Amino acid sequence: MVESHPAPGRHEEDLSRGPTMGNSALRAHVETAQKTGVFQLKDRGLTEFPSELQKLTSNLRTIDLSNNKIESLPPMIIGKFTLLKSLSLNNNKLTVLPDELCNLKKLEMLSLNNNHLRELPSTFGQLSALKTLSLSGNQLRALPPQLCSLRHLDVVDLSKNQIRSIPDIVGELQVIELNLNQNQISQISVKISCCPRLKVLRLEENCLELSMLPQSILSDSQICLLAVEGNLFEIKKLRELEGYDKYMERFTATKKKFA
C-alpha cells in the first residue's frame, strides 16, 4: 500500500476553511497588523470575520477583507475598533449590518460593494466621521434616509442597486458626489437642486424620461457635472432645455479650474 504525502507548501497556508484554524498564516497577518495598524486579508475564501482581530481592537486603523465569503459581522467585536478609519468588505456575502458597526466614530471610509445588502442600520447616521461610502452592487431599493444626517459625507456610490425614485429628503444630503448609475430610477424630487454641496450627479443607465428630470438641476443648483447617458431620452434634447446654458457655465468654469 502506497502512503500518500501532503503536497509541499500546503501545510498551514490554506485559510479557506475559515478563520478559526489558528494557523501560522493568519497569526503572521495579525502580528504584522499589530505593528502597522493595517489588516488586509483578501481572496482567502474566509467565511467568517476573523475572531483573532478582537486582540487588535485598539490598534487597527484599516481593515480590508474584500473578496471573501463573509456572511455577517460579529456584533460583539465590530463596534470595538475605536481607531478604525477604513473598512473594506467588497465582494462578500453580507446581507445585514449590525447596529454595533455604527459605534465606529472615527470611520471615514466604508466600502461594501457587491454584497447582498437591502438596507442600512437605523443607527447608520451615528457614523459621524464618514466621508466616503461605497454600496455599489447591492440590493437597496431606496435612498437610505440615514445618509442625510452625515454632515462630513463627500462621496456616495449607490450604483447598481434597485432604487426606483429619489424622494424629497435628498435635499438634505451634504455630499459632493452622488453616483446613482445603473438603478431603475424614473422619478427624482426637485429637492435634489437644494443639496448645498452637490457638484457631481451620476444618473447613467436609469429609466428617466426627460420630463422627469427637474429643470432646476440645470438652472438653479450647484451641480456642474450631470451624467445622464443611457436613459429614455436623447442627450441633444437635454441641451434644448431652459437652464442648460447656466449648467454649461458651471461645467466650463469647473473644467477650467481643474485644467
PDB file of C-alpha atoms in Angstrom:
ATOM      1  CA  MET A   1       0.000   0.000   0.000  1.00  0.00           C
ATOM      2  CA  VAL A   2       1.452   3.369  -1.022  1.00  0.00           C
ATOM      3  CA  GLU A   3       1.452   6.111   1.599  1.00  0.00           C
ATOM      4  CA  SER A   4       0.147   9.466   0.365  1.00  0.00           C
ATOM      5  CA  HIS A   5       2.115  12.556   1.372  1.00  0.00           C
ATOM      6  CA  PRO A   6       0.613  16.033   1.593  1.00  0.00           C
ATOM      7  CA  ALA A   7       1.615  18.360  -1.211  1.00  0.00           C
ATOM      8  CA  PRO A   8       4.621  20.534  -0.267  1.00  0.00           C
ATOM      9  CA  GLY A   9       3.903  24.090   0.760  1.00  0.00           C
ATOM     10  CA  ARG A  10       0.265  23.358   1.678  1.00  0.00           C
ATOM     11  CA  HIS A  11       0.702  22.738   5.408  1.00  0.00           C
ATOM     12  CA  GLU A  12      -0.679  25.828   7.107  1.00  0.00           C
ATOM     13  CA  GLU A  13      -1.129  28.438   4.405  1.00  0.00           C
ATOM     14  CA  ASP A  14      -4.675  27.456   3.399  1.00  0.00           C
ATOM     15  CA  LEU A  15      -7.124  29.827   5.094  1.00  0.00           C
ATOM     16  CA  SER A  16     -10.106  28.811   3.018  1.00  0.00           C
ATOM     17  CA  ARG A  17     -11.670  26.682   5.752  1.00  0.00           C
ATOM     18  CA  GLY A  18     -12.377  29.717   7.882  1.00  0.00           C
ATOM     19  CA  PRO A  19     -10.536  31.942  10.314  1.00  0.00           C
ATOM     20  CA  THR A  20     -10.717  29.685  13.384  1.00  0.00           C
ATOM     21  CA  MET A  21      -7.764  27.473  12.419  1.00  0.00           C
ATOM     22  CA  GLY A  22      -5.139  29.364  14.409  1.00  0.00           C
ATOM     23  CA  ASN A  23      -2.772  28.697  11.535  1.00  0.00           C
ATOM     24  CA  SER A  24       0.594  30.347  11.037  1.00  0.00           C
ATOM     25  CA  ALA A  25      -0.508  32.429   8.051  1.00  0.00           C
ATOM     26  CA  LEU A  26      -3.288  34.135   9.996  1.00  0.00           C
ATOM     27  CA  ARG A  27      -1.039  34.563  13.031  1.00  0.00           C
ATOM     28  CA  ALA A  28       1.588  36.251  10.874  1.00  0.00           C
ATOM     29  CA  HIS A  29      -1.021  38.671   9.472  1.00  0.00           C
ATOM     30  CA  VAL A  30      -2.220  39.511  12.987  1.00  0.00           C
ATOM     31  CA  GLU A  31       1.349  40.114  14.204  1.00  0.00           C
ATOM     32  CA  THR A  32       2.069  42.404  11.267  1.00  0.00           C
ATOM     33  CA  ALA A  33      -1.172  44.297  11.819  1.00  0.00           C
ATOM     34  CA  GLN A  34      -0.250  44.834  15.460  1.00  0.00           C
ATOM     35  CA  LYS A  35       2.772  46.833  14.272  1.00  0.00           C
ATOM     36  CA  THR A  36       1.290  48.579  11.222  1.00  0.00           C
ATOM     37  CA  GLY A  37      -2.344  49.179  12.198  1.00  0.00           C
ATOM     38  CA  VAL A  38      -3.373  47.636   8.856  1.00  0.00           C
ATOM     39  CA  PHE A  39      -5.016  44.204   8.495  1.00  0.00           C
ATOM     40  CA  GLN A  40      -5.504  43.019   4.927  1.00  0.00           C
ATOM     41  CA  LEU A  41      -6.608  39.507   4.047  1.00  0.00           C
ATOM     42  CA  LYS A  42      -8.233  39.335   0.617  1.00  0.00           C
ATOM     43  CA  ASP A  43      -9.107  36.429  -1.697  1.00  0.00           C
ATOM     44  CA  ARG A  44      -8.807  33.756   1.011  1.00  0.00           C
ATOM     45  CA  GLY A  45     -12.294  32.238   0.957  1.00  0.00           C
ATOM     46  CA  LEU A  46     -12.934  33.315   4.562  1.00  0.00           C
ATOM     47  CA  THR A  47     -16.497  32.575   5.632  1.00  0.00           C
ATOM     48  CA  GLU A  48     -16.282  34.464   8.939  1.00  0.00           C
ATOM     49  CA  PHE A  49     -14.813  37.704  10.241  1.00  0.00           C
ATOM     50  CA  PRO A  50     -11.512  36.557  11.871  1.00  0.00           C
ATOM     51  CA  SER A  51     -12.156  36.380  15.626  1.00  0.00           C
ATOM     52  CA  GLU A  52      -8.406  36.853  16.192  1.00  0.00           C
ATOM     53  CA  LEU A  53      -8.877  40.516  15.347  1.00  0.00           C
ATOM     54  CA  GLN A  54     -10.523  41.169  18.700  1.00  0.00           C
ATOM     55  CA  LYS A  55      -6.982  41.340  20.106  1.00  0.00           C
ATOM     56  CA  LEU A  56      -6.401  44.381  17.898  1.00  0.00           C
ATOM     57  CA  THR A  57      -9.479  46.495  18.613  1.00  0.00           C
ATOM     58  CA  SER A  58      -7.331  49.351  19.929  1.00  0.00           C
ATOM     59  CA  ASN A  59      -4.629  49.045  17.197  1.00  0.00           C
ATOM     60  CA  LEU A  60      -6.279  48.864  13.806  1.00  0.00           C
ATOM     61  CA  ARG A  61      -6.852  51.867  11.558  1.00  0.00           C
ATOM     62  CA  THR A  62      -7.522  49.836   8.370  1.00  0.00           C
ATOM     63  CA  ILE A  63      -9.264  46.507   7.775  1.00  0.00           C
ATOM     64  CA  ASP A  64      -9.625  45.039   4.268  1.00  0.00           C
ATOM     65  CA  LEU A  65     -11.344  41.649   3.965  1.00  0.00           C
ATOM     66  CA  SER A  66     -12.532  42.048   0.366  1.00  0.00           C
ATOM     67  CA  ASN A  67     -13.113  39.120  -1.998  1.00  0.00           C
ATOM     68  CA  ASN A  68     -14.042  36.549   0.631  1.00  0.00           C
ATOM     69  CA  LYS A  69     -17.299  34.754   1.540  1.00  0.00           C
ATOM     70  CA  ILE A  70     -18.129  36.504   4.800  1.00  0.00           C
ATOM     71  CA  GLU A  71     -21.877  36.413   5.536  1.00  0.00           C
ATOM     72  CA  SER A  72     -22.063  38.505   8.701  1.00  0.00           C
ATOM     73  CA  LEU A  73     -20.082  40.787  11.010  1.00  0.00           C
ATOM     74  CA  PRO A  74     -19.828  39.816  14.705  1.00  0.00           C
ATOM     75  CA  PRO A  75     -21.791  42.417  16.722  1.00  0.00           C
ATOM     76  CA  MET A  76     -19.693  41.833  19.856  1.00  0.00           C
ATOM     77  CA  ILE A  77     -16.428  42.675  18.065  1.00  0.00           C
ATOM     78  CA  ILE A  78     -17.088  45.020  15.143  1.00  0.00           C
ATOM     79  CA  GLY A  79     -18.061  48.086  17.187  1.00  0.00           C
ATOM     80  CA  LYS A  80     -14.927  47.986  19.341  1.00  0.00           C
ATOM     81  CA  PHE A  81     -12.358  49.148  16.764  1.00  0.00           C
ATOM     82  CA  THR A  82     -12.164  52.622  18.281  1.00  0.00           C
ATOM     83  CA  LEU A  83      -9.409  53.919  15.944  1.00  0.00           C
ATOM     84  CA  LEU A  84     -10.697  52.344  12.710  1.00  0.00           C
ATOM     85  CA  LYS A  85     -10.704  54.794   9.785  1.00  0.00           C
ATOM     86  CA  SER A  86     -11.146  52.477   6.800  1.00  0.00           C
ATOM     87  CA  LEU A  87     -13.206  49.277   6.461  1.00  0.00           C
ATOM     88  CA  SER A  88     -13.451  47.364   3.162  1.00  0.00           C
ATOM     89  CA  LEU A  89     -15.581  44.259   2.697  1.00  0.00           C
ATOM     90  CA  ASN A  90     -16.185  44.380  -1.052  1.00  0.00           C
ATOM     91  CA  ASN A  91     -17.273  41.175  -2.788  1.00  0.00           C
ATOM     92  CA  ASN A  92     -18.521  39.227   0.215  1.00  0.00           C
ATOM     93  CA  LYS A  93     -21.950  37.786   1.116  1.00  0.00           C
ATOM     94  CA  LEU A  94     -23.194  40.268   3.698  1.00  0.00           C
ATOM     95  CA  THR A  95     -26.988  40.520   3.944  1.00  0.00           C
ATOM     96  CA  VAL A  96     -27.277  42.801   7.000  1.00  0.00           C
ATOM     97  CA  LEU A  97     -25.025  45.110   9.007  1.00  0.00           C
ATOM     98  CA  PRO A  98     -25.166  45.037  12.818  1.00  0.00           C
ATOM     99  CA  ASP A  99     -26.112  48.233  14.683  1.00  0.00           C
ATOM    100  CA  GLU A 100     -22.794  47.961  16.528  1.00  0.00           C
ATOM    101  CA  LEU A 101     -20.962  48.890  13.305  1.00  0.00           C
ATOM    102  CA  CYS A 102     -22.310  52.403  13.856  1.00  0.00           C
ATOM    103  CA  ASN A 103     -20.188  52.787  17.018  1.00  0.00           C
ATOM    104  CA  LEU A 104     -17.111  53.380  14.834  1.00  0.00           C
ATOM    105  CA  LYS A 105     -16.897  57.106  15.487  1.00  0.00           C
ATOM    106  CA  LYS A 106     -13.593  57.567  13.590  1.00  0.00           C
ATOM    107  CA  LEU A 107     -14.603  55.618  10.466  1.00  0.00           C
ATOM    108  CA  GLU A 108     -14.017  57.766   7.356  1.00  0.00           C
ATOM    109  CA  MET A 109     -14.220  55.191   4.540  1.00  0.00           C
ATOM    110  CA  LEU A 110     -16.684  52.284   4.307  1.00  0.00           C
ATOM    111  CA  SER A 111     -16.662  50.129   1.183  1.00  0.00           C
ATOM    112  CA  LEU A 112     -19.247  47.344   0.861  1.00  0.00           C
ATOM    113  CA  ASN A 113     -19.571  46.945  -2.912  1.00  0.00           C
ATOM    114  CA  ASN A 114     -21.047  43.717  -4.291  1.00  0.00           C
ATOM    115  CA  ASN A 115     -22.744  42.254  -1.235  1.00  0.00           C
ATOM    116  CA  HIS A 116     -26.458  41.447  -0.666  1.00  0.00           C
ATOM    117  CA  LEU A 117     -27.482  44.412   1.490  1.00  0.00           C
ATOM    118  CA  ARG A 118     -31.135  45.542   1.301  1.00  0.00           C
ATOM    119  CA  GLU A 119     -30.934  48.313   3.905  1.00  0.00           C
ATOM    120  CA  LEU A 120     -28.654  50.083   6.371  1.00  0.00           C
ATOM    121  CA  PRO A 121     -28.984  50.006  10.182  1.00  0.00           C
ATOM    122  CA  SER A 122     -31.297  52.703  11.566  1.00  0.00           C
ATOM    123  CA  THR A 123     -28.320  53.979  13.607  1.00  0.00           C
ATOM    124  CA  PHE A 124     -26.143  54.475  10.493  1.00  0.00           C
ATOM    125  CA  GLY A 125     -26.315  58.262  10.945  1.00  0.00           C
ATOM    126  CA  GLN A 126     -24.062  57.871  14.011  1.00  0.00           C
ATOM    127  CA  LEU A 127     -21.011  57.271  11.788  1.00  0.00           C
ATOM    128  CA  SER A 128     -20.280  60.957  12.171  1.00  0.00           C
ATOM    129  CA  ALA A 129     -16.760  60.964  10.631  1.00  0.00           C
ATOM    130  CA  LEU A 130     -17.758  59.101   7.438  1.00  0.00           C
ATOM    131  CA  LYS A 131     -16.514  60.770   4.232  1.00  0.00           C
ATOM    132  CA  THR A 132     -16.734  58.047   1.585  1.00  0.00           C
ATOM    133  CA  LEU A 133     -19.407  55.355   1.310  1.00  0.00           C
ATOM    134  CA  SER A 134     -19.469  52.711  -1.448  1.00  0.00           C
ATOM    135  CA  LEU A 135     -22.509  50.439  -1.726  1.00  0.00           C
ATOM    136  CA  SER A 136     -22.425  49.628  -5.434  1.00  0.00           C
ATOM    137  CA  GLY A 137     -23.882  46.276  -6.488  1.00  0.00           C
ATOM    138  CA  ASN A 138     -26.191  45.622  -3.533  1.00  0.00           C
ATOM    139  CA  GLN A 139     -29.988  45.257  -3.308  1.00  0.00           C
ATOM    140  CA  LEU A 140     -31.028  48.658  -1.956  1.00  0.00           C
ATOM    141  CA  ARG A 141     -34.498  49.676  -3.141  1.00  0.00           C
ATOM    142  CA  ALA A 142     -34.438  53.232  -1.811  1.00  0.00           C
ATOM    143  CA  LEU A 143     -32.060  56.062  -0.994  1.00  0.00           C
ATOM    144  CA  PRO A 144     -31.173  55.397   2.680  1.00  0.00           C
ATOM    145  CA  PRO A 145     -32.519  58.407   4.660  1.00  0.00           C
ATOM    146  CA  GLN A 146     -29.826  57.858   7.315  1.00  0.00           C
ATOM    147  CA  LEU A 147     -27.275  59.361   4.898  1.00  0.00           C
ATOM    148  CA  CYS A 148     -28.867  62.792   5.334  1.00  0.00           C
ATOM    149  CA  SER A 149     -27.579  63.132   8.902  1.00  0.00           C
ATOM    150  CA  LEU A 150     -23.932  62.501   7.926  1.00  0.00           C
ATOM    151  CA  ARG A 151     -22.502  66.013   7.767  1.00  0.00           C
ATOM    152  CA  HIS A 152     -18.998  65.116   6.522  1.00  0.00           C
ATOM    153  CA  LEU A 153     -20.042  62.708   3.771  1.00  0.00           C
ATOM    154  CA  ASP A 154     -18.353  63.707   0.484  1.00  0.00           C
ATOM    155  CA  VAL A 155     -18.818  60.781  -1.909  1.00  0.00           C
ATOM    156  CA  VAL A 156     -21.616  58.194  -2.043  1.00  0.00           C
ATOM    157  CA  ASP A 157     -21.747  55.370  -4.586  1.00  0.00           C
ATOM    158  CA  LEU A 158     -25.165  53.691  -4.807  1.00  0.00           C
ATOM    159  CA  SER A 159     -24.757  52.475  -8.400  1.00  0.00           C
ATOM    160  CA  LYS A 160     -26.040  49.046  -9.491  1.00  0.00           C
ATOM    161  CA  ASN A 161     -28.829  48.797  -6.916  1.00  0.00           C
ATOM    162  CA  GLN A 162     -32.631  48.662  -7.362  1.00  0.00           C
ATOM    163  CA  ILE A 163     -33.521  52.253  -6.462  1.00  0.00           C
ATOM    164  CA  ARG A 164     -36.646  53.477  -8.299  1.00  0.00           C
ATOM    165  CA  SER A 165     -37.148  57.024  -7.100  1.00  0.00           C
ATOM    166  CA  ILE A 166     -35.324  59.825  -5.280  1.00  0.00           C
ATOM    167  CA  PRO A 167     -37.530  61.361  -2.544  1.00  0.00           C
ATOM    168  CA  ASP A 168     -37.668  64.909  -1.112  1.00  0.00           C
ATOM    169  CA  ILE A 169     -35.279  64.038   1.711  1.00  0.00           C
ATOM    170  CA  VAL A 170     -32.435  64.069  -0.851  1.00  0.00           C
ATOM    171  CA  GLY A 171     -32.299  67.857  -0.444  1.00  0.00           C
ATOM    172  CA  GLU A 172     -30.688  67.348   2.983  1.00  0.00           C
ATOM    173  CA  LEU A 173     -27.746  65.345   1.641  1.00  0.00           C
ATOM    174  CA  GLN A 174     -24.370  67.022   2.218  1.00  0.00           C
ATOM    175  CA  VAL A 175     -22.460  65.035  -0.411  1.00  0.00           C
ATOM    176  CA  ILE A 176     -20.265  66.478  -3.169  1.00  0.00           C
ATOM    177  CA  GLU A 177     -20.635  63.462  -5.464  1.00  0.00           C
ATOM    178  CA  LEU A 178     -23.633  61.116  -5.743  1.00  0.00           C
ATOM    179  CA  ASN A 179     -23.427  58.084  -8.044  1.00  0.00           C
ATOM    180  CA  LEU A 180     -26.810  56.538  -8.901  1.00  0.00           C
ATOM    181  CA  ASN A 181     -25.795  54.904 -12.204  1.00  0.00           C
ATOM    182  CA  GLN A 182     -27.497  51.652 -13.224  1.00  0.00           C
ATOM    183  CA  ASN A 183     -30.539  51.742 -10.968  1.00  0.00           C
ATOM    184  CA  GLN A 184     -34.225  51.814 -12.018  1.00  0.00           C
ATOM    185  CA  ILE A 185     -34.851  55.485 -11.274  1.00  0.00           C
ATOM    186  CA  SER A 186     -37.838  57.026 -13.041  1.00  0.00           C
ATOM    187  CA  GLN A 187     -38.602  59.866 -10.609  1.00  0.00           C
ATOM    188  CA  ILE A 188     -36.397  62.490  -8.949  1.00  0.00           C
ATOM    189  CA  SER A 189     -37.549  65.067  -6.424  1.00  0.00           C
ATOM    190  CA  VAL A 190     -36.953  68.684  -7.385  1.00  0.00           C
ATOM    191  CA  LYS A 191     -35.335  68.998  -3.929  1.00  0.00           C
ATOM    192  CA  ILE A 192     -32.153  67.493  -5.361  1.00  0.00           C
ATOM    193  CA  SER A 193     -31.398  71.022  -6.579  1.00  0.00           C
ATOM    194  CA  CYS A 194     -31.240  72.160  -2.925  1.00  0.00           C
ATOM    195  CA  CYS A 195     -28.241  69.956  -1.996  1.00  0.00           C
ATOM    196  CA  PRO A 196     -25.803  72.595  -0.745  1.00  0.00           C
ATOM    197  CA  ARG A 197     -22.570  70.861  -1.813  1.00  0.00           C
ATOM    198  CA  LEU A 198     -23.639  68.547  -4.650  1.00  0.00           C
ATOM    199  CA  LYS A 199     -21.325  69.076  -7.631  1.00  0.00           C
ATOM    200  CA  VAL A 200     -21.364  65.695  -9.408  1.00  0.00           C
ATOM    201  CA  LEU A 201     -24.581  63.781 -10.079  1.00  0.00           C
ATOM    202  CA  ARG A 202     -24.371  60.481 -11.972  1.00  0.00           C
ATOM    203  CA  LEU A 203     -27.660  59.058 -13.273  1.00  0.00           C
ATOM    204  CA  GLU A 204     -26.488  56.983 -16.243  1.00  0.00           C
ATOM    205  CA  GLU A 205     -28.492  53.936 -17.358  1.00  0.00           C
ATOM    206  CA  ASN A 206     -31.704  54.539 -15.416  1.00  0.00           C
ATOM    207  CA  CYS A 207     -35.356  54.795 -16.543  1.00  0.00           C
ATOM    208  CA  LEU A 208     -35.672  58.579 -16.727  1.00  0.00           C
ATOM    209  CA  GLU A 209     -37.900  60.395 -19.188  1.00  0.00           C
ATOM    210  CA  LEU A 210     -36.652  63.901 -19.939  1.00  0.00           C
ATOM    211  CA  SER A 211     -39.854  65.354 -18.416  1.00  0.00           C
ATOM    212  CA  MET A 212     -38.952  63.674 -15.089  1.00  0.00           C
ATOM    213  CA  LEU A 213     -35.559  65.392 -14.813  1.00  0.00           C
ATOM    214  CA  PRO A 214     -36.078  68.540 -12.691  1.00  0.00           C
ATOM    215  CA  GLN A 215     -35.031  71.562 -14.775  1.00  0.00           C
ATOM    216  CA  SER A 216     -33.809  73.255 -11.606  1.00  0.00           C
ATOM    217  CA  ILE A 217     -30.836  70.843 -11.698  1.00  0.00           C
ATOM    218  CA  LEU A 218     -29.723  72.849 -14.738  1.00  0.00           C
ATOM    219  CA  SER A 219     -30.902  76.350 -13.838  1.00  0.00           C
ATOM    220  CA  ASP A 220     -30.693  76.514 -10.071  1.00  0.00           C
ATOM    221  CA  SER A 221     -28.267  74.087  -8.400  1.00  0.00           C
ATOM    222  CA  GLN A 222     -24.564  73.675  -7.587  1.00  0.00           C
ATOM    223  CA  ILE A 223     -24.270  70.683  -9.939  1.00  0.00           C
ATOM    224  CA  CYS A 224     -21.503  71.157 -12.506  1.00  0.00           C
ATOM    225  CA  LEU A 225     -21.262  67.581 -13.811  1.00  0.00           C
ATOM    226  CA  LEU A 226     -24.520  65.848 -14.718  1.00  0.00           C
ATOM    227  CA  ALA A 227     -24.129  62.395 -16.306  1.00  0.00           C
ATOM    228  CA  VAL A 228     -27.407  61.109 -17.780  1.00  0.00           C
ATOM    229  CA  GLU A 229     -26.441  58.947 -20.767  1.00  0.00           C
ATOM    230  CA  GLY A 230     -28.424  55.746 -21.270  1.00  0.00           C
ATOM    231  CA  ASN A 231     -31.849  56.969 -20.144  1.00  0.00           C
ATOM    232  CA  LEU A 232     -35.115  57.257 -22.110  1.00  0.00           C
ATOM    233  CA  PHE A 233     -34.197  60.460 -23.978  1.00  0.00           C
ATOM    234  CA  GLU A 234     -31.579  61.749 -26.377  1.00  0.00           C
ATOM    235  CA  ILE A 235     -28.851  63.921 -24.906  1.00  0.00           C
ATOM    236  CA  LYS A 236     -29.411  66.547 -27.592  1.00  0.00           C
ATOM    237  CA  LYS A 237     -32.934  67.087 -26.179  1.00  0.00           C
ATOM    238  CA  LEU A 238     -31.371  67.906 -22.814  1.00  0.00           C
ATOM    239  CA  ARG A 239     -29.384  70.678 -24.481  1.00  0.00           C
ATOM    240  CA  GLU A 240     -32.623  72.318 -25.614  1.00  0.00           C
ATOM    241  CA  LEU A 241     -33.972  72.703 -22.065  1.00  0.00           C
ATOM    242  CA  GLU A 242     -34.228  76.065 -20.374  1.00  0.00           C
ATOM    243  CA  GLY A 243     -31.333  76.492 -17.958  1.00  0.00           C
ATOM    244  CA  TYR A 244     -28.895  74.320 -19.926  1.00  0.00           C
ATOM    245  CA  ASP A 245     -26.730  77.378 -20.666  1.00  0.00           C
ATOM    246  CA  LYS A 246     -26.440  78.096 -16.923  1.00  0.00           C
ATOM    247  CA  TYR A 247     -25.404  74.497 -16.316  1.00  0.00           C
ATOM    248  CA  MET A 248     -22.776  74.776 -19.067  1.00  0.00           C
ATOM    249  CA  GLU A 249     -21.342  77.899 -17.439  1.00  0.00           C
ATOM    250  CA  ARG A 250     -20.798  75.957 -14.207  1.00  0.00           C
ATOM    251  CA  PHE A 251     -19.459  72.943 -16.120  1.00  0.00           C
ATOM    252  CA  THR A 252     -16.948  75.074 -18.078  1.00  0.00           C
ATOM    253  CA  ALA A 253     -15.840  77.041 -15.013  1.00  0.00           C
ATOM    254  CA  THR A 254     -15.128  73.820 -13.128  1.00  0.00           C
ATOM    255  CA  LYS A 255     -13.289  72.333 -16.090  1.00  0.00           C
ATOM    256  CA  LYS A 256     -11.037  75.404 -16.235  1.00  0.00           C
ATOM    257  CA  LYS A 257     -10.350  75.151 -12.535  1.00  0.00           C
ATOM    258  CA  PHE A 258      -9.071  71.580 -12.897  1.00  0.00           C
ATOM    259  CA  ALA A 259      -7.322  72.053 -16.241  1.00  0.00           C
TER     260      ALA A 259
END
